Coordinates of C-alpha atoms in Angstrom, one line a residue:
M1 CA 0.0 0.0 0.0
K2 CA 1.3 3.3 -1.0
T3 CA 1.2 6.3 1.4
K4 CA 0.6 9.7 0.0
L5 CA 2.5 12.6 1.4
S6 CA 1.6 16.2 0.8
R7 CA 4.3 18.5 -0.4
R8 CA 4.2 20.3 3.0
S9 CA 4.5 17.0 5.0
F10 CA 7.4 16.0 2.8
A11 CA 9.2 19.3 3.4
L12 CA 8.7 19.2 7.1
G13 CA 9.8 15.6 7.3
T14 CA 12.9 16.3 5.3
L15 CA 13.8 19.3 7.6
G16 CA 13.3 17.0 10.6
L17 CA 15.7 14.4 9.2
L18 CA 18.2 17.1 8.5
G19 CA 17.9 18.5 12.0
A20 CA 18.3 15.0 13.5
G21 CA 21.3 14.4 11.3
H22 CA 22.8 17.8 12.4
A23 CA 22.2 17.0 16.1
H24 CA 23.7 13.6 15.6
A25 CA 26.8 15.2 14.0
Q26 CA 27.1 17.5 16.9
D27 CA 26.8 14.6 19.4
G28 CA 29.4 12.8 17.4
A29 CA 31.8 15.8 17.4
E30 CA 31.4 16.1 21.2
K31 CA 32.2 12.5 21.7
S32 CA 35.1 12.1 19.2
P33 CA 38.5 11.6 20.8
A34 CA 40.4 14.8 21.7
V35 CA 43.4 15.7 19.7
P36 CA 46.4 14.5 21.7
P37 CA 48.6 17.4 23.0
P38 CA 52.0 17.8 21.4
P39 CA 54.9 16.1 23.1
P40 CA 56.7 18.3 25.7
K41 CA 59.6 20.3 24.2
P42 CA 63.0 19.1 25.2
V43 CA 64.4 21.2 28.1
S44 CA 68.0 22.3 28.1
R45 CA 70.2 21.9 31.2
T46 CA 72.7 24.2 32.8
I47 CA 76.2 22.7 33.1
C48 CA 78.9 24.0 35.5
F49 CA 82.6 23.3 35.0
V50 CA 84.8 23.7 38.1
G51 CA 88.6 23.7 38.0
G52 CA 91.2 24.0 40.7
Y53 CA 94.5 22.8 42.1
T54 CA 95.5 19.1 41.8
K55 CA 98.5 17.3 43.4
H56 CA 100.6 18.3 40.4
A57 CA 101.4 22.0 40.9
P58 CA 104.4 24.2 41.7
P59 CA 105.8 24.0 45.2
G60 CA 103.3 25.4 47.7
G61 CA 100.5 25.2 45.2
A62 CA 99.4 21.6 45.4
G63 CA 95.8 21.0 46.1
N64 CA 93.1 18.3 46.5
G65 CA 91.4 18.7 43.2
E66 CA 91.1 15.9 40.6
G67 CA 90.8 17.9 37.4
I68 CA 87.8 19.6 35.8
A69 CA 84.6 18.6 37.6
V70 CA 81.4 18.8 35.7
F71 CA 78.0 19.4 37.4
E72 CA 74.4 20.0 36.4
M73 CA 72.8 23.0 38.1
D74 CA 69.2 23.0 39.3
R75 CA 67.9 26.2 37.9
D76 CA 65.4 26.7 40.7
T77 CA 67.7 26.1 43.7
G78 CA 71.2 26.5 42.4
V79 CA 72.2 23.0 43.6
L80 CA 75.1 21.4 41.8
T81 CA 74.8 17.7 41.1
P82 CA 78.0 15.8 40.0
V83 CA 78.1 14.5 36.5
T84 CA 81.7 13.5 35.8
T85 CA 85.3 14.7 36.3
F86 CA 87.9 15.0 33.6
T87 CA 91.1 14.0 35.3
D88 CA 93.8 14.1 32.6
I89 CA 95.0 17.6 33.3
A90 CA 97.2 19.1 36.0
S91 CA 96.0 22.0 38.1
P92 CA 93.4 23.7 35.8
S93 CA 93.2 26.7 38.0
F94 CA 91.5 28.9 35.3
I95 CA 89.2 27.8 32.5
T96 CA 87.0 29.6 29.9
L97 CA 84.5 28.7 27.3
S98 CA 84.4 30.0 23.7
K99 CA 81.4 32.3 22.9
D100 CA 79.6 29.5 21.1
K101 CA 80.4 27.1 23.9
R102 CA 81.9 24.6 21.4
F103 CA 85.4 24.7 23.0
L104 CA 86.8 25.0 26.5
Y105 CA 90.3 26.2 27.3
A106 CA 92.1 25.4 30.5
L107 CA 95.5 26.5 31.7
S108 CA 97.7 24.3 33.9
E109 CA 99.3 26.3 36.7
I110 CA 102.6 24.4 36.5
D111 CA 106.2 25.1 35.7
D112 CA 107.4 21.8 34.2
F113 CA 105.5 21.4 30.9
N114 CA 108.8 21.5 28.9
K115 CA 112.5 22.1 29.4
D116 CA 112.0 25.8 29.5
G117 CA 109.9 25.5 32.7
D118 CA 106.6 26.7 31.1
G119 CA 103.1 26.1 32.1
S120 CA 100.5 24.8 29.5
V121 CA 97.1 25.4 28.0
T122 CA 94.8 22.6 26.9
A123 CA 92.0 22.9 24.3
F124 CA 88.9 20.8 24.6
A125 CA 85.9 20.1 22.3
V126 CA 82.6 20.4 24.3
D127 CA 79.6 18.2 23.7
R128 CA 76.9 20.8 23.6
K129 CA 74.2 18.3 24.7
T130 CA 76.0 16.7 27.6
G131 CA 78.9 18.9 28.6
S132 CA 81.4 16.1 28.2
L133 CA 85.0 17.1 27.2
K134 CA 87.3 15.8 24.5
K135 CA 90.9 16.9 24.7
L136 CA 92.2 18.4 21.4
N137 CA 95.8 19.3 22.3
T138 CA 98.0 20.9 24.9
I139 CA 100.7 23.5 24.2
S140 CA 103.1 25.7 26.1
S141 CA 101.6 28.8 27.8
G142 CA 104.7 30.8 26.9
G143 CA 105.9 31.2 30.5
A144 CA 105.9 29.6 34.0
V145 CA 102.8 29.2 36.2
P146 CA 100.0 30.8 34.1
A147 CA 97.3 32.4 36.2
H148 CA 94.6 33.6 33.7
L149 CA 93.5 33.1 30.2
S150 CA 90.7 34.6 28.0
I151 CA 89.5 34.4 24.4
H152 CA 90.1 37.6 22.4
H153 CA 86.9 39.4 21.2
S154 CA 87.7 38.2 17.7
G155 CA 87.5 34.6 18.7
K156 CA 90.9 34.0 16.9
F157 CA 93.3 33.9 19.9
V158 CA 93.6 32.8 23.5
L159 CA 95.4 35.3 25.6
V160 CA 97.4 34.0 28.6
A161 CA 98.9 35.7 31.7
N162 CA 102.0 33.8 33.0
Y163 CA 102.3 34.8 36.6
M164 CA 105.8 33.5 37.5
G165 CA 107.0 33.8 33.9
G166 CA 106.4 37.5 33.9
S167 CA 104.9 37.3 30.5
V168 CA 101.8 37.4 28.4
A169 CA 101.2 35.2 25.4
V170 CA 99.0 35.1 22.3
L171 CA 97.9 31.6 21.2
P172 CA 96.1 31.2 17.8
I173 CA 92.9 29.2 17.7
R174 CA 92.8 26.8 14.8
P175 CA 89.6 26.1 12.8
D176 CA 89.0 22.8 14.8
G177 CA 89.4 24.6 18.1
S178 CA 92.9 23.4 18.9
L179 CA 95.7 25.8 19.7
G180 CA 98.8 26.7 17.7
P181 CA 102.2 27.7 19.2
A182 CA 102.4 31.3 20.6
T183 CA 102.5 34.0 17.9
D184 CA 103.7 36.5 20.5
V185 CA 105.2 36.4 24.0
V186 CA 105.8 39.8 25.8
H187 CA 107.9 40.0 29.0
N188 CA 107.0 42.9 31.3
T189 CA 109.8 44.8 33.1
G190 CA 109.9 47.6 35.6
P191 CA 111.2 48.7 39.0
R192 CA 110.6 46.6 42.1
Q193 CA 107.6 47.6 44.1
P194 CA 106.9 47.3 47.9
E195 CA 105.3 44.2 49.3
R196 CA 102.5 46.2 51.0
A197 CA 100.6 49.2 49.9
A198 CA 100.5 52.4 52.0
D199 CA 96.7 52.3 52.0
N200 CA 96.3 48.8 53.5
P201 CA 93.3 47.9 55.6
Q202 CA 94.3 48.3 59.3
G203 CA 96.1 45.3 60.7
N204 CA 96.7 43.7 57.2
F205 CA 99.8 41.5 57.4
A206 CA 99.3 39.8 54.1
V207 CA 101.7 40.5 51.4
S208 CA 101.8 40.2 47.6
D209 CA 104.8 39.0 45.6
H210 CA 106.5 42.1 44.1
S211 CA 109.8 40.3 43.3
G212 CA 109.3 41.1 39.6
A213 CA 106.6 41.1 36.9
H214 CA 103.6 38.9 37.7
P215 CA 100.8 39.3 35.1
H216 CA 97.6 38.1 36.7
M217 CA 94.9 38.8 34.1
I218 CA 94.7 39.6 30.4
Q219 CA 91.6 40.3 28.4
S220 CA 90.3 42.4 25.5
D221 CA 88.0 45.4 26.1
P222 CA 84.4 44.9 24.9
S223 CA 85.2 46.4 21.5
G224 CA 88.1 44.1 20.9
K225 CA 90.3 47.0 19.9
Y226 CA 92.5 46.8 23.0
V227 CA 94.1 44.1 25.2
I228 CA 94.4 44.9 28.9
A229 CA 96.6 43.1 31.4
D230 CA 97.0 43.5 35.2
D231 CA 100.5 43.0 36.4
A232 CA 100.3 42.4 40.2
G233 CA 104.1 42.4 40.6
L234 CA 104.9 45.7 38.9
D235 CA 101.6 47.4 40.0
R236 CA 100.8 48.3 36.4
V237 CA 97.9 48.1 34.0
Y238 CA 99.2 47.4 30.4
V239 CA 97.4 48.3 27.3
W240 CA 98.0 46.9 23.8
T241 CA 96.3 46.6 20.4
L242 CA 96.4 43.2 18.8
D243 CA 97.4 42.8 15.2
L244 CA 94.9 40.2 14.1
A245 CA 96.8 39.2 10.9
N246 CA 99.9 38.3 12.8
G247 CA 98.8 37.7 16.4
K248 CA 101.2 40.4 17.7
L249 CA 100.6 42.8 20.6
V250 CA 101.4 46.4 19.9
P251 CA 101.8 48.9 22.8
A252 CA 99.1 51.6 22.9
K253 CA 100.0 55.3 22.8
T254 CA 100.2 55.1 26.6
P255 CA 101.6 51.5 27.1
Y256 CA 100.9 51.2 30.8
Y257 CA 99.4 53.0 33.8
D258 CA 100.9 52.9 37.3
M259 CA 98.7 51.9 40.2
T260 CA 99.3 52.5 43.9
P261 CA 102.8 51.0 44.8
G262 CA 102.3 47.6 46.5
S263 CA 98.6 47.4 45.6
A264 CA 98.9 44.4 43.2
P265 CA 96.2 44.9 40.6
R266 CA 94.8 41.5 40.0
H267 CA 91.5 41.3 38.1
F268 CA 89.2 43.8 36.3
Q269 CA 85.7 44.1 34.7
F270 CA 84.3 46.5 32.1
N271 CA 80.9 47.9 32.0
R272 CA 78.8 46.9 28.9
A273 CA 79.7 50.1 27.0
G274 CA 83.4 49.6 27.6
T275 CA 83.7 53.1 29.0
L276 CA 84.4 52.1 32.6
I277 CA 86.9 49.7 34.0
Y278 CA 86.7 48.3 37.6
N279 CA 90.2 47.2 38.7
L280 CA 90.5 45.0 41.8
C281 CA 93.8 45.4 43.7
E282 CA 94.7 42.3 45.7
Q283 CA 97.1 43.6 48.4
D284 CA 95.2 46.6 49.7
S285 CA 91.8 45.2 48.8
K286 CA 90.7 48.2 46.8
I287 CA 88.6 48.7 43.6
V288 CA 89.9 51.4 41.4
V289 CA 87.1 52.8 39.2
S290 CA 88.4 54.4 36.0
A291 CA 87.1 55.9 32.8
F292 CA 88.2 54.0 29.7
D293 CA 88.4 55.6 26.3
P294 CA 87.5 52.9 23.7
Q295 CA 89.0 55.0 20.9
T296 CA 92.5 55.6 22.5
G297 CA 92.8 53.1 25.3
A298 CA 93.4 55.9 27.8
I299 CA 92.6 55.1 31.4
N300 CA 91.7 57.9 33.9
N301 CA 91.1 57.0 37.6
L302 CA 87.8 58.3 39.1
Q303 CA 87.7 56.5 42.5
S304 CA 89.4 54.1 44.9
V305 CA 87.1 52.3 47.3
S306 CA 87.8 49.5 49.9
T307 CA 86.3 46.1 49.6
V308 CA 86.0 45.7 53.3
T309 CA 83.9 47.8 55.7
S310 CA 85.5 50.6 57.8
H311 CA 85.2 48.5 61.0
F312 CA 87.2 45.6 59.5
R313 CA 90.6 44.9 61.1
G314 CA 93.0 42.1 60.0
S315 CA 94.5 40.5 57.0
T316 CA 92.7 40.1 53.7
L317 CA 93.6 39.7 50.1
A318 CA 90.9 40.6 47.5
A319 CA 90.6 38.0 44.7
E320 CA 87.8 38.3 42.2
I321 CA 85.4 41.0 40.8
L322 CA 82.1 40.7 39.0
I323 CA 79.6 43.2 37.6
S324 CA 75.9 42.5 37.1
A325 CA 74.5 42.3 33.6
D326 CA 72.7 45.7 34.0
D327 CA 75.9 47.4 35.4
R328 CA 74.1 48.4 38.6
Y329 CA 76.0 46.2 41.1
V330 CA 79.7 45.2 41.5
Y331 CA 80.8 42.3 43.7
A332 CA 84.3 41.5 45.1
S333 CA 85.7 38.5 47.1
N334 CA 88.0 38.9 50.0
R335 CA 90.0 35.7 50.6
L336 CA 91.4 36.1 54.1
G337 CA 88.4 38.1 55.2
D338 CA 86.1 35.4 53.9
S339 CA 83.6 38.0 52.7
L340 CA 81.8 39.1 49.6
A341 CA 81.5 42.8 49.1
V342 CA 78.4 44.2 47.4
F343 CA 78.6 47.7 45.8
K344 CA 76.0 49.8 44.1
A345 CA 77.2 51.7 41.0
G346 CA 76.0 55.3 40.6
D347 CA 75.1 56.9 37.3
D348 CA 78.7 57.9 36.8
G349 CA 80.0 54.4 37.6
T350 CA 81.4 55.2 41.0
L351 CA 80.7 52.7 43.8
T352 CA 79.1 52.7 47.2
L353 CA 79.7 49.7 49.5
Q354 CA 76.3 48.6 50.6
D355 CA 76.8 45.1 52.1
E356 CA 79.4 42.6 53.2
T357 CA 78.3 38.9 53.1
W358 CA 80.0 36.0 54.8
M359 CA 81.2 33.4 52.3
H360 CA 80.3 30.6 54.7
A361 CA 83.6 29.0 53.8
D362 CA 87.3 29.7 53.8
Y363 CA 89.5 31.5 51.2
G364 CA 86.9 32.2 48.5
R365 CA 88.6 33.1 45.3
A366 CA 86.7 32.9 42.0
M367 CA 83.1 34.0 41.7
M368 CA 80.8 33.7 38.8
F369 CA 77.1 34.1 37.9
D370 CA 75.1 31.3 36.4
P371 CA 73.8 32.1 32.9
S372 CA 70.5 33.5 34.2
G373 CA 72.3 35.7 36.7
N374 CA 70.0 34.4 39.5
F375 CA 72.8 32.8 41.4
L376 CA 76.4 33.7 42.4
F377 CA 78.8 30.9 43.0
C378 CA 82.0 31.2 45.1
A379 CA 85.0 28.8 44.9
N380 CA 86.4 28.4 48.4
Q381 CA 89.9 27.0 47.9
R382 CA 90.8 26.1 51.4
S383 CA 87.4 24.7 52.3
D384 CA 87.3 22.4 49.3
A385 CA 83.8 23.6 48.7
V386 CA 81.6 25.7 46.4
T387 CA 79.0 27.9 48.0
S388 CA 76.1 29.7 46.3
F389 CA 74.0 32.7 46.8
K390 CA 70.6 33.8 45.5
V391 CA 70.9 37.2 43.8
D392 CA 68.2 39.8 44.3
K393 CA 68.5 41.6 41.0
A394 CA 66.5 44.6 42.2
S395 CA 68.6 45.3 45.3
G396 CA 71.8 43.5 44.5
Q397 CA 71.7 41.7 47.8
L398 CA 73.0 38.1 48.2
G399 CA 71.1 35.4 50.1
F400 CA 73.0 32.3 51.1
T401 CA 71.3 29.2 49.7
E402 CA 72.8 26.9 52.3
N403 CA 74.1 24.7 49.5
F404 CA 77.7 23.4 49.8
T405 CA 79.2 21.4 46.9
P406 CA 82.4 19.5 47.8
V407 CA 85.2 20.1 45.2
G408 CA 88.9 19.7 45.9
S409 CA 90.7 23.1 46.0
P410 CA 88.3 24.9 43.6
T411 CA 89.5 28.2 41.9
T412 CA 87.5 28.7 38.7
F413 CA 84.1 28.3 37.0
A414 CA 82.6 28.1 33.5
F415 CA 78.8 27.8 32.8
M416 CA 76.8 26.8 29.7
D417 CA 73.2 25.9 28.8
T418 CA 73.1 22.7 26.8
E419 CA 71.5 22.4 23.4
V420 CA 68.3 20.4 22.9

């Protein structure tokens, strides 16, 4: 039997079916499985390298370290967790990473690398994902007992300060990251200086070696036009340009600047613009703030300020200086005083001591910020420990994290974030 449908009934029925189909489609959409979230992105890690004195060192310099210790840093707490230690190196008391973090260079503070009584510098390839090291080569540092090295702004040379050798050296970096023999070695000379400065902290019996030239740091200014070196034995700051074609140091128009006799200029930091240089003097524990002319290399002193408070009495030797990424705060370590000085920089770059923080350990030497600038780490040579401090970037203040990391005779840091 056939059923007759009016045109109106047919139309209404069709709309009903379409509506039901639409509702069913909506129900289906609501009940279909959700699109799975994308997999979490790989997270990079922060690696910390720590060097120091091993048993193989010049007389009086032997330590408890095993080589270059590698740690992973917890970015929230600053805790350092051991990963591995590269042991095939003697007394790597100063290390530095290339700008792209592909290579690490470490000096050996020794005097028996060759028949000439030189120290040495070792080049490593760095695994950017794990932080592991692969030795490339080791060459003479160009003098005995090197104390500091840096990579020139151009990335073409490693600059070395040989403390006991009284020399600075220029080592070319080959395309594979290894080092070639020195293209230049410059020996400093000058009159003998007193063991102590006249402006010592009261009761300071510590002395610095002024028996001759003792370069303690060498580094290019931020522009790369000039190379600066602190000579703690001659109480001078040297200035050169670097001939990039031949790797030769050329004295600037004013080749050196005299510091306070006996003060032992040790380490320095530039502001970001390269117009100010903060020079830390070891023996009298002073920071000398100077204007630096990036065009001529001229240095003009603006201020000298103590790294210990006015009530301090006793022996101390300043060791390391840092400047915050925004140029607002400067930090200095006092080894025998076991303190960290916190300075606020004014608009003209001059400093005001605003705090003095206990290191919570003995004979703190090197300091370094982690890549984020949230933590400051201190290498405490005689305590065989690294301590860390949370940095309040607004006030510059340091808060002790209560974290102690055991490391034999630590003296130097390098940090990197791994690739993912």
